[in-house]
Coordinates of C-alpha atoms and ligand atoms in Angstrom, one line a residue:
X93 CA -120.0 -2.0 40.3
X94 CA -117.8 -0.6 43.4
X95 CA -118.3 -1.9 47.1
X96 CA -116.8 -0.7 50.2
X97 CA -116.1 -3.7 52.7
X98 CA -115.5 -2.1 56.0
X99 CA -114.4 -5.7 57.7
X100 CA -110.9 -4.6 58.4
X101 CA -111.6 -1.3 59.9
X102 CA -113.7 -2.0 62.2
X103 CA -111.8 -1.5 65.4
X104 CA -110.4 1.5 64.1
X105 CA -113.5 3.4 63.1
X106 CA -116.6 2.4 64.9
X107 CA -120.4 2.7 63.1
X108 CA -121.6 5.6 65.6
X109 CA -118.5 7.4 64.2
X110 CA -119.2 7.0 60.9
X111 CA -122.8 7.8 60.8
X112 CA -122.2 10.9 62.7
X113 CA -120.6 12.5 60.1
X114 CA -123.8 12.1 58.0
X115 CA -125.0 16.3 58.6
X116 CA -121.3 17.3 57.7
X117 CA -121.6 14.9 54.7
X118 CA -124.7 16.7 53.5
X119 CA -123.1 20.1 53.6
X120 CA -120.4 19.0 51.7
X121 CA -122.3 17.8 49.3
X122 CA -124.7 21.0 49.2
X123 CA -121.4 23.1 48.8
X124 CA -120.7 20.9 45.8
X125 CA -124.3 20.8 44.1
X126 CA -125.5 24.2 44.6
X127 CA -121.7 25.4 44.1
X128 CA -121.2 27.1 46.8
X129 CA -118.1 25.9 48.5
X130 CA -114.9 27.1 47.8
X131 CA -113.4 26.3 43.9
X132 CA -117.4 25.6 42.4
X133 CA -116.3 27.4 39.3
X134 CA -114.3 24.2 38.7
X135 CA -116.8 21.6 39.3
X136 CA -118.0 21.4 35.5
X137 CA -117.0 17.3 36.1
X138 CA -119.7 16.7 38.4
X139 CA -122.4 16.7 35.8
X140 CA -119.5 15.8 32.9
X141 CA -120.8 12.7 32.0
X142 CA -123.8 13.2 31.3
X143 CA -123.2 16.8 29.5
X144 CA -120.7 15.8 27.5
X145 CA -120.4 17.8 24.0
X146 CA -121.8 15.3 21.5
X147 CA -120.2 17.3 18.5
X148 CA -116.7 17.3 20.1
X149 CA -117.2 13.6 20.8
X150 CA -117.5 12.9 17.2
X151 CA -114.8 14.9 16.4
X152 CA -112.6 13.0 18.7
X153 CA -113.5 9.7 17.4
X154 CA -112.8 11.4 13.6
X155 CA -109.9 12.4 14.9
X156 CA -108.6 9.4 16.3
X157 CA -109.6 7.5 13.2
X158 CA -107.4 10.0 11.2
X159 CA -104.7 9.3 13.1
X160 CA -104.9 5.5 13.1
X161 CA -105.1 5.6 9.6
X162 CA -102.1 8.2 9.2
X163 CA -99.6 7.3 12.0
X164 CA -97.6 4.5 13.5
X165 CA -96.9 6.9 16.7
X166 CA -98.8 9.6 18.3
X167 CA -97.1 11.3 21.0
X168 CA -99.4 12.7 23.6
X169 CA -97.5 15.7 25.5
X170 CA -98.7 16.9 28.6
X171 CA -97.7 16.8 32.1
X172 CA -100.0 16.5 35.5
X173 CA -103.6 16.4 35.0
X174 CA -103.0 16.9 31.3
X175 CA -101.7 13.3 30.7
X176 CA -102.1 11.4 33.8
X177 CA -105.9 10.0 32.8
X178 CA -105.1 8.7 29.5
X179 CA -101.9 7.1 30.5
X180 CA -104.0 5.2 33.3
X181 CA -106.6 4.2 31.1
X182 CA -104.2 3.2 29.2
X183 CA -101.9 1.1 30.8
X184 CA -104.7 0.0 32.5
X185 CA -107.0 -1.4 29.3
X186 CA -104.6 -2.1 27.2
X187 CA -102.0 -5.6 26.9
X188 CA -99.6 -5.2 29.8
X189 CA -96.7 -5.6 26.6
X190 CA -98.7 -3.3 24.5
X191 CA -96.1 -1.4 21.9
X192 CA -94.5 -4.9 21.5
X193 CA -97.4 -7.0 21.0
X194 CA -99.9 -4.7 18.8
X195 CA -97.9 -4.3 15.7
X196 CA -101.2 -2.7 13.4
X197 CA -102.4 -0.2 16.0
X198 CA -101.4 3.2 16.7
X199 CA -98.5 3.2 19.2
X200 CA -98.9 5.6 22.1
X201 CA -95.9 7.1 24.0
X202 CA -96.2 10.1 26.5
X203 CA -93.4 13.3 26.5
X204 CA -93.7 16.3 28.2
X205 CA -94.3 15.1 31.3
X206 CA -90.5 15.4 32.4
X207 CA -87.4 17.6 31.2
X208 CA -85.0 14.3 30.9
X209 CA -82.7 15.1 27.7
X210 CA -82.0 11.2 27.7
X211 CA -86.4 10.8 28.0
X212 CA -86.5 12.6 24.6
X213 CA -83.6 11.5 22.8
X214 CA -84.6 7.8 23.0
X215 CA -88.3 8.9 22.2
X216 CA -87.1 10.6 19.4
X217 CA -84.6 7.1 18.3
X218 CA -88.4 5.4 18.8
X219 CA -90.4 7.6 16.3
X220 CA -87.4 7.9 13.6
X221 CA -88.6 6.5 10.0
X222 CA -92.2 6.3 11.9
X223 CA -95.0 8.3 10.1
X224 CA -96.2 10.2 13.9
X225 CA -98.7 13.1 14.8
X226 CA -98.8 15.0 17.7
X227 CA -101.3 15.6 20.3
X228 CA -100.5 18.4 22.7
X229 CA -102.2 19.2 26.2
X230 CA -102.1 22.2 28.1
X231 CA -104.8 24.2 29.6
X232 CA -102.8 27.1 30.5
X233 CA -100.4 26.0 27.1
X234 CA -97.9 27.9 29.3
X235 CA -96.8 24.9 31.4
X236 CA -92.8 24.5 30.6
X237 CA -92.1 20.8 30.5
X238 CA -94.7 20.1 27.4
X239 CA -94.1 23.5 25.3
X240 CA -90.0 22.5 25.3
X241 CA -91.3 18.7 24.6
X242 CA -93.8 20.1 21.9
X243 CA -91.1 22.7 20.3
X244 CA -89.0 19.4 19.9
X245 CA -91.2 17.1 18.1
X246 CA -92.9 19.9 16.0
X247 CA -89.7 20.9 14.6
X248 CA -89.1 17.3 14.1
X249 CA -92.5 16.9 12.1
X250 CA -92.0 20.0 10.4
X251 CA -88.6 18.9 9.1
X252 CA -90.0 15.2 8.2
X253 CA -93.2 16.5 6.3
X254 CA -93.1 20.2 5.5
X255 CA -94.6 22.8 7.6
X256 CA -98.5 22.7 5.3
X257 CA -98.7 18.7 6.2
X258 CA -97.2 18.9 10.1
X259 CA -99.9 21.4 10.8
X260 CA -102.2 18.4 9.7
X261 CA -100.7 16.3 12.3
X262 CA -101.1 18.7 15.5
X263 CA -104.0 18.1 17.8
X264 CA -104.1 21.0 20.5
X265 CA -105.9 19.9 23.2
X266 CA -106.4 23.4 25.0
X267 CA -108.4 26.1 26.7
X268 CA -111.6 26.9 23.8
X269 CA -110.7 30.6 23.9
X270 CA -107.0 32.0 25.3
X271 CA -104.0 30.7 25.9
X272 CA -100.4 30.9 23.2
X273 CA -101.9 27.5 22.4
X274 CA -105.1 28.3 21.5
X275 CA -103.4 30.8 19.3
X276 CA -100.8 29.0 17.8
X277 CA -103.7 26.3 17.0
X278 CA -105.7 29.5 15.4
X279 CA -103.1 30.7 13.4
X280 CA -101.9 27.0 11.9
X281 CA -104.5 25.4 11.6
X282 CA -104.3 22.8 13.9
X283 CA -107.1 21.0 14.9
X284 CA -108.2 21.9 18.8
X285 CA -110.5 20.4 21.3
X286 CA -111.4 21.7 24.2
X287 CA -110.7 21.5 28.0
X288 CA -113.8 23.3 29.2
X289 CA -113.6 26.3 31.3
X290 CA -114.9 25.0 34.4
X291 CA -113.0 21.5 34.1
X292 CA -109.1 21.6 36.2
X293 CA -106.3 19.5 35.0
X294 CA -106.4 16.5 37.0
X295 CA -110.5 16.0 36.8
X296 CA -110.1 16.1 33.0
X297 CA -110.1 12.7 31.8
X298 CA -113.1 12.3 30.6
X299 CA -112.5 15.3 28.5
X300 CA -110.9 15.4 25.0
X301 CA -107.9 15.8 27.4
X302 CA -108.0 11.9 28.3
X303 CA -110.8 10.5 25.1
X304 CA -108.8 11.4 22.1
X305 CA -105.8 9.9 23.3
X306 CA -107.8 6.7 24.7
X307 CA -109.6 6.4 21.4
X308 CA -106.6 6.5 19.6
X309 CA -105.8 3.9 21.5
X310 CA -108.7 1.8 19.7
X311 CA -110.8 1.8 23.9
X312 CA -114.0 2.3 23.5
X313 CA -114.7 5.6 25.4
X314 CA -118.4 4.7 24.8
X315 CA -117.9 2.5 27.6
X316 CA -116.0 4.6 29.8
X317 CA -118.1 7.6 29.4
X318 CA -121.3 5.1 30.3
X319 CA -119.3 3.6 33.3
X320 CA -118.8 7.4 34.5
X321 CA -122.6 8.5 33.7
X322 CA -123.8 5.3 35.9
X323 CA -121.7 6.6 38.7
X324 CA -122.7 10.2 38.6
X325 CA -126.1 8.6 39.1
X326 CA -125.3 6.5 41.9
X327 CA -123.4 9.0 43.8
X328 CA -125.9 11.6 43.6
X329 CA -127.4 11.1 46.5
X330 CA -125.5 11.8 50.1
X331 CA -127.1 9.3 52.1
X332 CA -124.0 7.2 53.6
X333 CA -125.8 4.2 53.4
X334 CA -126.0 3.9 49.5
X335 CA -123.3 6.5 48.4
X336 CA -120.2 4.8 48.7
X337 CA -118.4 7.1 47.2
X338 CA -119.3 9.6 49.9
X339 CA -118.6 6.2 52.6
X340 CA -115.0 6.4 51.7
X341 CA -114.4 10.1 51.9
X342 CA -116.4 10.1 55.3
X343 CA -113.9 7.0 56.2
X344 CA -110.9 8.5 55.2
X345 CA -112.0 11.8 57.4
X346 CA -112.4 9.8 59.6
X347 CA -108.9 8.2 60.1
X348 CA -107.1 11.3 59.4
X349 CA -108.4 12.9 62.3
X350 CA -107.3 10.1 64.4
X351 CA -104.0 10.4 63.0
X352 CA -103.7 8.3 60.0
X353 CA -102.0 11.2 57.9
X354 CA -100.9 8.9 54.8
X355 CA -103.0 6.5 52.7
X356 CA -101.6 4.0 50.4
X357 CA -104.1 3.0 47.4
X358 CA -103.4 -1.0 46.7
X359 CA -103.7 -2.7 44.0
X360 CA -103.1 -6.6 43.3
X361 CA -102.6 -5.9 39.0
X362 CA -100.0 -4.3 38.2
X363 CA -102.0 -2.5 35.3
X364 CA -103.4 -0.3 38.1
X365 CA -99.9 1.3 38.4
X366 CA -100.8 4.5 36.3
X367 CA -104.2 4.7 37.8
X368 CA -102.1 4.5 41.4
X369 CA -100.2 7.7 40.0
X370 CA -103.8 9.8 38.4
X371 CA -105.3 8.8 42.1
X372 CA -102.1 10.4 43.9
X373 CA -102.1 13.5 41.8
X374 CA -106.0 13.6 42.2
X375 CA -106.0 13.7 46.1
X376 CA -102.6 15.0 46.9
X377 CA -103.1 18.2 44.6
X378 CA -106.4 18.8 45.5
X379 CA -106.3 18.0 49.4
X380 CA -102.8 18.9 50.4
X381 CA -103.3 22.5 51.4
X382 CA -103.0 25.0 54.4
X383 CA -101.0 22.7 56.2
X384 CA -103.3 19.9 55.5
X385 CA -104.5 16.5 53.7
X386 CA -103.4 13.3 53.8
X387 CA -100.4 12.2 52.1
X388 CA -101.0 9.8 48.9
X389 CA -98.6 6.9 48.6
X390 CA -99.4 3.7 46.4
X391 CA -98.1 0.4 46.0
X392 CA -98.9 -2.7 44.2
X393 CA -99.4 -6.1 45.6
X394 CA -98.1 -8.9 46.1
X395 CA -95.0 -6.8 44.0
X396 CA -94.2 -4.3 47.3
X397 CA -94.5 -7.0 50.0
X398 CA -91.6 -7.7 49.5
X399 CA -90.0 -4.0 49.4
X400 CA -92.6 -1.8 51.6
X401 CA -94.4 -4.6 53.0
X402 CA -92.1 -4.6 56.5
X403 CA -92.7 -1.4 56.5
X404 CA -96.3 -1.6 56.5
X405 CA -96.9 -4.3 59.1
X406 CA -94.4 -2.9 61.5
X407 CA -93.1 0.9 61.0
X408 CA -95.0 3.9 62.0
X409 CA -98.7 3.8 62.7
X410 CA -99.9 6.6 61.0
X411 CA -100.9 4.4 58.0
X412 CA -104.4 3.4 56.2
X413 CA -104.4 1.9 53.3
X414 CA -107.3 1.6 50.3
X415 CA -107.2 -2.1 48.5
X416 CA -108.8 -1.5 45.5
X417 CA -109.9 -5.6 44.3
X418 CA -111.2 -6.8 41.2
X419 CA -113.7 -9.5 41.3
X420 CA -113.2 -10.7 37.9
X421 CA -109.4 -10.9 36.4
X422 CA -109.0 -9.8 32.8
X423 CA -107.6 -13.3 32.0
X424 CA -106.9 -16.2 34.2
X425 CA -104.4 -19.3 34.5
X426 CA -104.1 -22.2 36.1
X427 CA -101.5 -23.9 37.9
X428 CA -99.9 -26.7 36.6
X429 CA -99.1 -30.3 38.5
X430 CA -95.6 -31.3 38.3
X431 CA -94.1 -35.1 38.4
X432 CA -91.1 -34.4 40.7
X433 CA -92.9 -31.1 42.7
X434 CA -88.8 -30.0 44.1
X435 CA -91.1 -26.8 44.1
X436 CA -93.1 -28.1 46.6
X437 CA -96.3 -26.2 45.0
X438 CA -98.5 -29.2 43.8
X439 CA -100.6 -28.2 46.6
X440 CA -101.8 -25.6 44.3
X441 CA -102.0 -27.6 41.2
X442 CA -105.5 -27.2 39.7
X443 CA -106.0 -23.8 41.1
X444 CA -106.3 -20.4 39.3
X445 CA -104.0 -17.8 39.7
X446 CA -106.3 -15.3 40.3
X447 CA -107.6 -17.5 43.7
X448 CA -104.0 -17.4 44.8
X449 CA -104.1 -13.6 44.4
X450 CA -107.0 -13.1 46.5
X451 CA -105.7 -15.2 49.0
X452 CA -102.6 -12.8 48.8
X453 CA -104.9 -10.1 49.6
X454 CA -107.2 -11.1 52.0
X455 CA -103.8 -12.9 54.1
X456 CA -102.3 -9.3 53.7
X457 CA -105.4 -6.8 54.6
X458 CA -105.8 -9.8 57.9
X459 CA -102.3 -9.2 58.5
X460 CA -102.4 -5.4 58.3
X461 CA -105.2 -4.8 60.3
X462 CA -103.6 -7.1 62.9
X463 CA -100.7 -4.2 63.3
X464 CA -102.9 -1.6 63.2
X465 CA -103.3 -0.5 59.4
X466 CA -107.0 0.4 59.3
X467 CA -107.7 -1.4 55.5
X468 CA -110.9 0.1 53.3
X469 CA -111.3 -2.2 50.8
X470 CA -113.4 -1.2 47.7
X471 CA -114.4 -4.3 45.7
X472 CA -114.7 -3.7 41.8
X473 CA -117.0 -5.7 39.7
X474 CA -114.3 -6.3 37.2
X475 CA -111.5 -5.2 35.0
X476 CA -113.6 -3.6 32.0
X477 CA -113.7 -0.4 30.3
X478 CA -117.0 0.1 31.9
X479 CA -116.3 -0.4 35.3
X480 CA -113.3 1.6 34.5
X481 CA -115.3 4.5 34.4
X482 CA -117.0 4.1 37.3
X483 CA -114.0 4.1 39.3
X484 CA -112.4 7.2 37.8
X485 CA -115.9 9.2 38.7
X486 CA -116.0 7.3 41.7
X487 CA -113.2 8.8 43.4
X488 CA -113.7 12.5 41.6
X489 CA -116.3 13.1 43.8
X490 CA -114.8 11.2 46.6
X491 CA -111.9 13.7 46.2
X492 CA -114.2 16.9 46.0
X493 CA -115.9 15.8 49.0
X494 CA -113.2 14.8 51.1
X495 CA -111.7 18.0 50.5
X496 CA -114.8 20.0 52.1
X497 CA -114.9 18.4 54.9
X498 CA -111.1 19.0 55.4
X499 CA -111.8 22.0 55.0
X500 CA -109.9 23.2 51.7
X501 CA -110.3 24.3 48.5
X502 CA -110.2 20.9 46.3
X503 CA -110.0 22.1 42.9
X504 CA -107.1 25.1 43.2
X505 CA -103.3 24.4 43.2
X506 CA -101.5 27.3 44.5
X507 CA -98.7 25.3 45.8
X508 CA -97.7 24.0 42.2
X509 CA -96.2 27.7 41.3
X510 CA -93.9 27.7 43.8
X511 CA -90.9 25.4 42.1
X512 CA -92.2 26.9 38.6
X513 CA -91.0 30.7 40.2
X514 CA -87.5 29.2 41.4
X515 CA -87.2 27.6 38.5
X516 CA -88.1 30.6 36.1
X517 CA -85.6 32.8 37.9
X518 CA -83.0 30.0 37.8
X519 CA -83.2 30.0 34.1
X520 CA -83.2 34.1 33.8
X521 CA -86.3 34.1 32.4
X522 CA -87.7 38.1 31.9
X523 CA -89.4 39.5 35.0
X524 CA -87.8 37.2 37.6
X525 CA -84.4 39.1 38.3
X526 CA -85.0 39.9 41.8
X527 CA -86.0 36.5 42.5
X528 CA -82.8 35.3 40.6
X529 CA -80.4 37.2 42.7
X530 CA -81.8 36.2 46.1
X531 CA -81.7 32.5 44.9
X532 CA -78.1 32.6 43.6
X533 CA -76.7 34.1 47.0
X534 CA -78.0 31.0 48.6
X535 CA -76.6 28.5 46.5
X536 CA -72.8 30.4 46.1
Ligands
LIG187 O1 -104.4 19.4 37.9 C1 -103.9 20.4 37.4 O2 -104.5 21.5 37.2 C2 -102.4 20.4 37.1 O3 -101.8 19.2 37.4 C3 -102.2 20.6 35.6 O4 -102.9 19.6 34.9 C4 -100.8 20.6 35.2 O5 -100.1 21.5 35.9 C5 -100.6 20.9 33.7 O6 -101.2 22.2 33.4 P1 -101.5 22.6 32.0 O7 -102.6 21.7 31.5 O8 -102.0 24.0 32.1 O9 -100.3 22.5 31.1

């Protein structure tokens, strides 16, 4: 489903290197397995697939039928790993002009993930005279940005259908057992699924965190659960020679210690954006620590060429970039002849778009490599559900491992509290005066 082609990184990273990192590879993945590296209460994903909770998957898809049948609009709320997945999936399954094309379905549009006024009141224009439920997602259901998103739209649904059919129309996606929105769910009503204990935010897609949403959607999460259990198989095994997952981390460990401090992930379809953003979030939260981890960037190609794309071939060398390709397009064209050609492009007449793209890519990854951007290229079967899967496990444990062998604690985010303390005292929210007074005298 997922190869690595090492072609253009070759002079960068020579074979002897790479195999030597085999033993360190192993204890990585030891740490990870017999969960003893730093963060193993949080590595309930690693076996996820494959112990998924049958009874909450049926609820899901009972759920998601529910809502199909009663709603025009669901609005998912949720901000970080608590949204990221599902909007990926997605943007990434679905028609690129989805809410205008798919007039029957369910419409899905995303809110808490941002404090923009202007954000909610034109969300709120979208859903007016809609029938709309709610789906809120928060592990801690303390996180600021969705509980003032969620107090928003409740009181809306309250006010459209009466407080005894709203509660109908709530979907708490939370912790199973604490947490205000664990009790709020209790104490209305509202139908809650669970983001399992030893599951963080942003390795919770395949979790009722990312499924009900994507099943709402109408994507078969049959197929991305399967894509995901095929890959916890494959990548069970630490031997660089088969694992590519564990080939890219040992790559990118690789390159970082040679000074390669930034990684773009590429993509040639622009439905990978959101899947760009999940992958950022992914490595950046769980690797960027003590001073450390390389810094996620994305782009998408042949779009950025023409904005980053100087940049790239000529500007600091402390670049690497990961193309993701797709083998097989979701749909293809071809390119027409024309009488008068002013265009000059009958050259191309006859061929398929998607050839063109993958000459755009394999012209760009030459040209990049030629100015000293080591390229890892990981070439995807295709553009299904299925493989889908794959991809989103596929770099999970990529990520966990990567962040052994750096060194760090993949699966905390101490960092993240920071702003959210600032912020609190800002505000004048109870407990933070001290804080509030110190920050004030800086900004008089
Ligand atoms: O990966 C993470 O743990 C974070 O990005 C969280 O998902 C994010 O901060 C949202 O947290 P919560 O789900 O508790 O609202």
């Amino acid at each position: 489903m997922i190869k690595l082609d090492n072609k253009f990184l070759d002079k960068f990273v020579g074979s002897e290197e790479v195999k030597n990192m085999q033993p360190i590879i192993n204890i990585a993945d030891q740490m990870l397995r017999e969960k003893t590296g730093a963060g193993s209460d949080f590595t309930g994903w690693v076996d996820g697939p494959t112990n998924l909770d049958q009874a909450e998957l049926t609820r899901i898809k009972a759920a998601s039928k529910k809502i199909n049948k009663d709603s025009d609009v669901l609005i998912v709320i949720g901000i970080g790993g608590s949204y990221l997945g599902s909007k990926a999936v997605l943007e990434f399954i679905n028609h690129t002009f989805e809410n205008e094309v798919n007039n029957q379905k369910t419409k899905i549009y995303f809110a808490g993930q941002n404090i923009s006024s202007s954000y909610l009141n034109d969300l709120t224009e979208i859903i007016k005279n809609k029938d709309f439920s709610i789906n809120i997602i928060s592990k801690s259901g303390t996180t600021t940005e969705p509980a003032l998103a969620f107090r928003h739209f409740k009181n809306i649904l309250v006010n459209k259908y009466g407080e005894e059919q709203a509660n109908m129309r709530i979907y708490a996606t939370t912790d199973q057992a604490r947490g205000t929105l664990k009790e709020q769910a209790n104490s209305n009503g509202w139908e809650s699924f669970v983001i399992p204990d030893d599951i963080g935010g942003r390795f919770s897609v395949l979790t009722a965190v990312g499924l009900l949403p994507i099943a709402v959607s109408d994507i078969d999460i049959d197929q991305l659960i399967l894509g995901a259990k095929e890959a916890q198989e494959k990548y069970s095994q630490a031997d660089l020679n088969t694992n590519d997952a564990y080939l890219y981390a040992a790559y990118r460990n690789v390159l970082y210690n040679k000074g390669k401090t930034i990684e773009m992930l590429i993509g040639y379809e622009p439905g990978q954006t959101f899947l760009n953003e999940w992958w950022k979030q992914l490595f950046g939260e769980s690797e960027g620590k003590e001073n450390k981890g390389i810094f996620p960037a994305s782009a998408i190609f042949s779009t950025d060429l023409h904005s980053l794309g100087q940049y790239v071939q000529e500007g600091r060398r402390d670049l690497f970039e990961t193309v993701i390709f797709f083998d097989q397009v979701k749909s293809d064209l071809t390119i027409e002849s024309d009488k008068e050609n002013k265009d000059e492009l009958n050259y191309l007449a006859s061929k398929k778009f998607a050839d063109v793209n993958k000459k755009a890519f394999i012209a760009t990854s030459m040209a990049h490599y030629d100015g000293g951007v080591p390229n890892i290229i990981l070439n995807v079967k295709d553009m299904s559900t299925r493989a889908l899967g794959h991809l989103i496990y596929f770099f999970e444990i990529s990520c966990a491992i990567s962040g052994y062998l750096l060194g760090v604690n993949p699966f905390d985010q101490p960092g993240v509290e920071e702003y959210k303390k600032n912020m609190f005292a800002l505000l004048g929210k109870d407990g933070y005066n001290d804080l509030k007074i110190k920050l004030e005298s800086r900004i008089k």
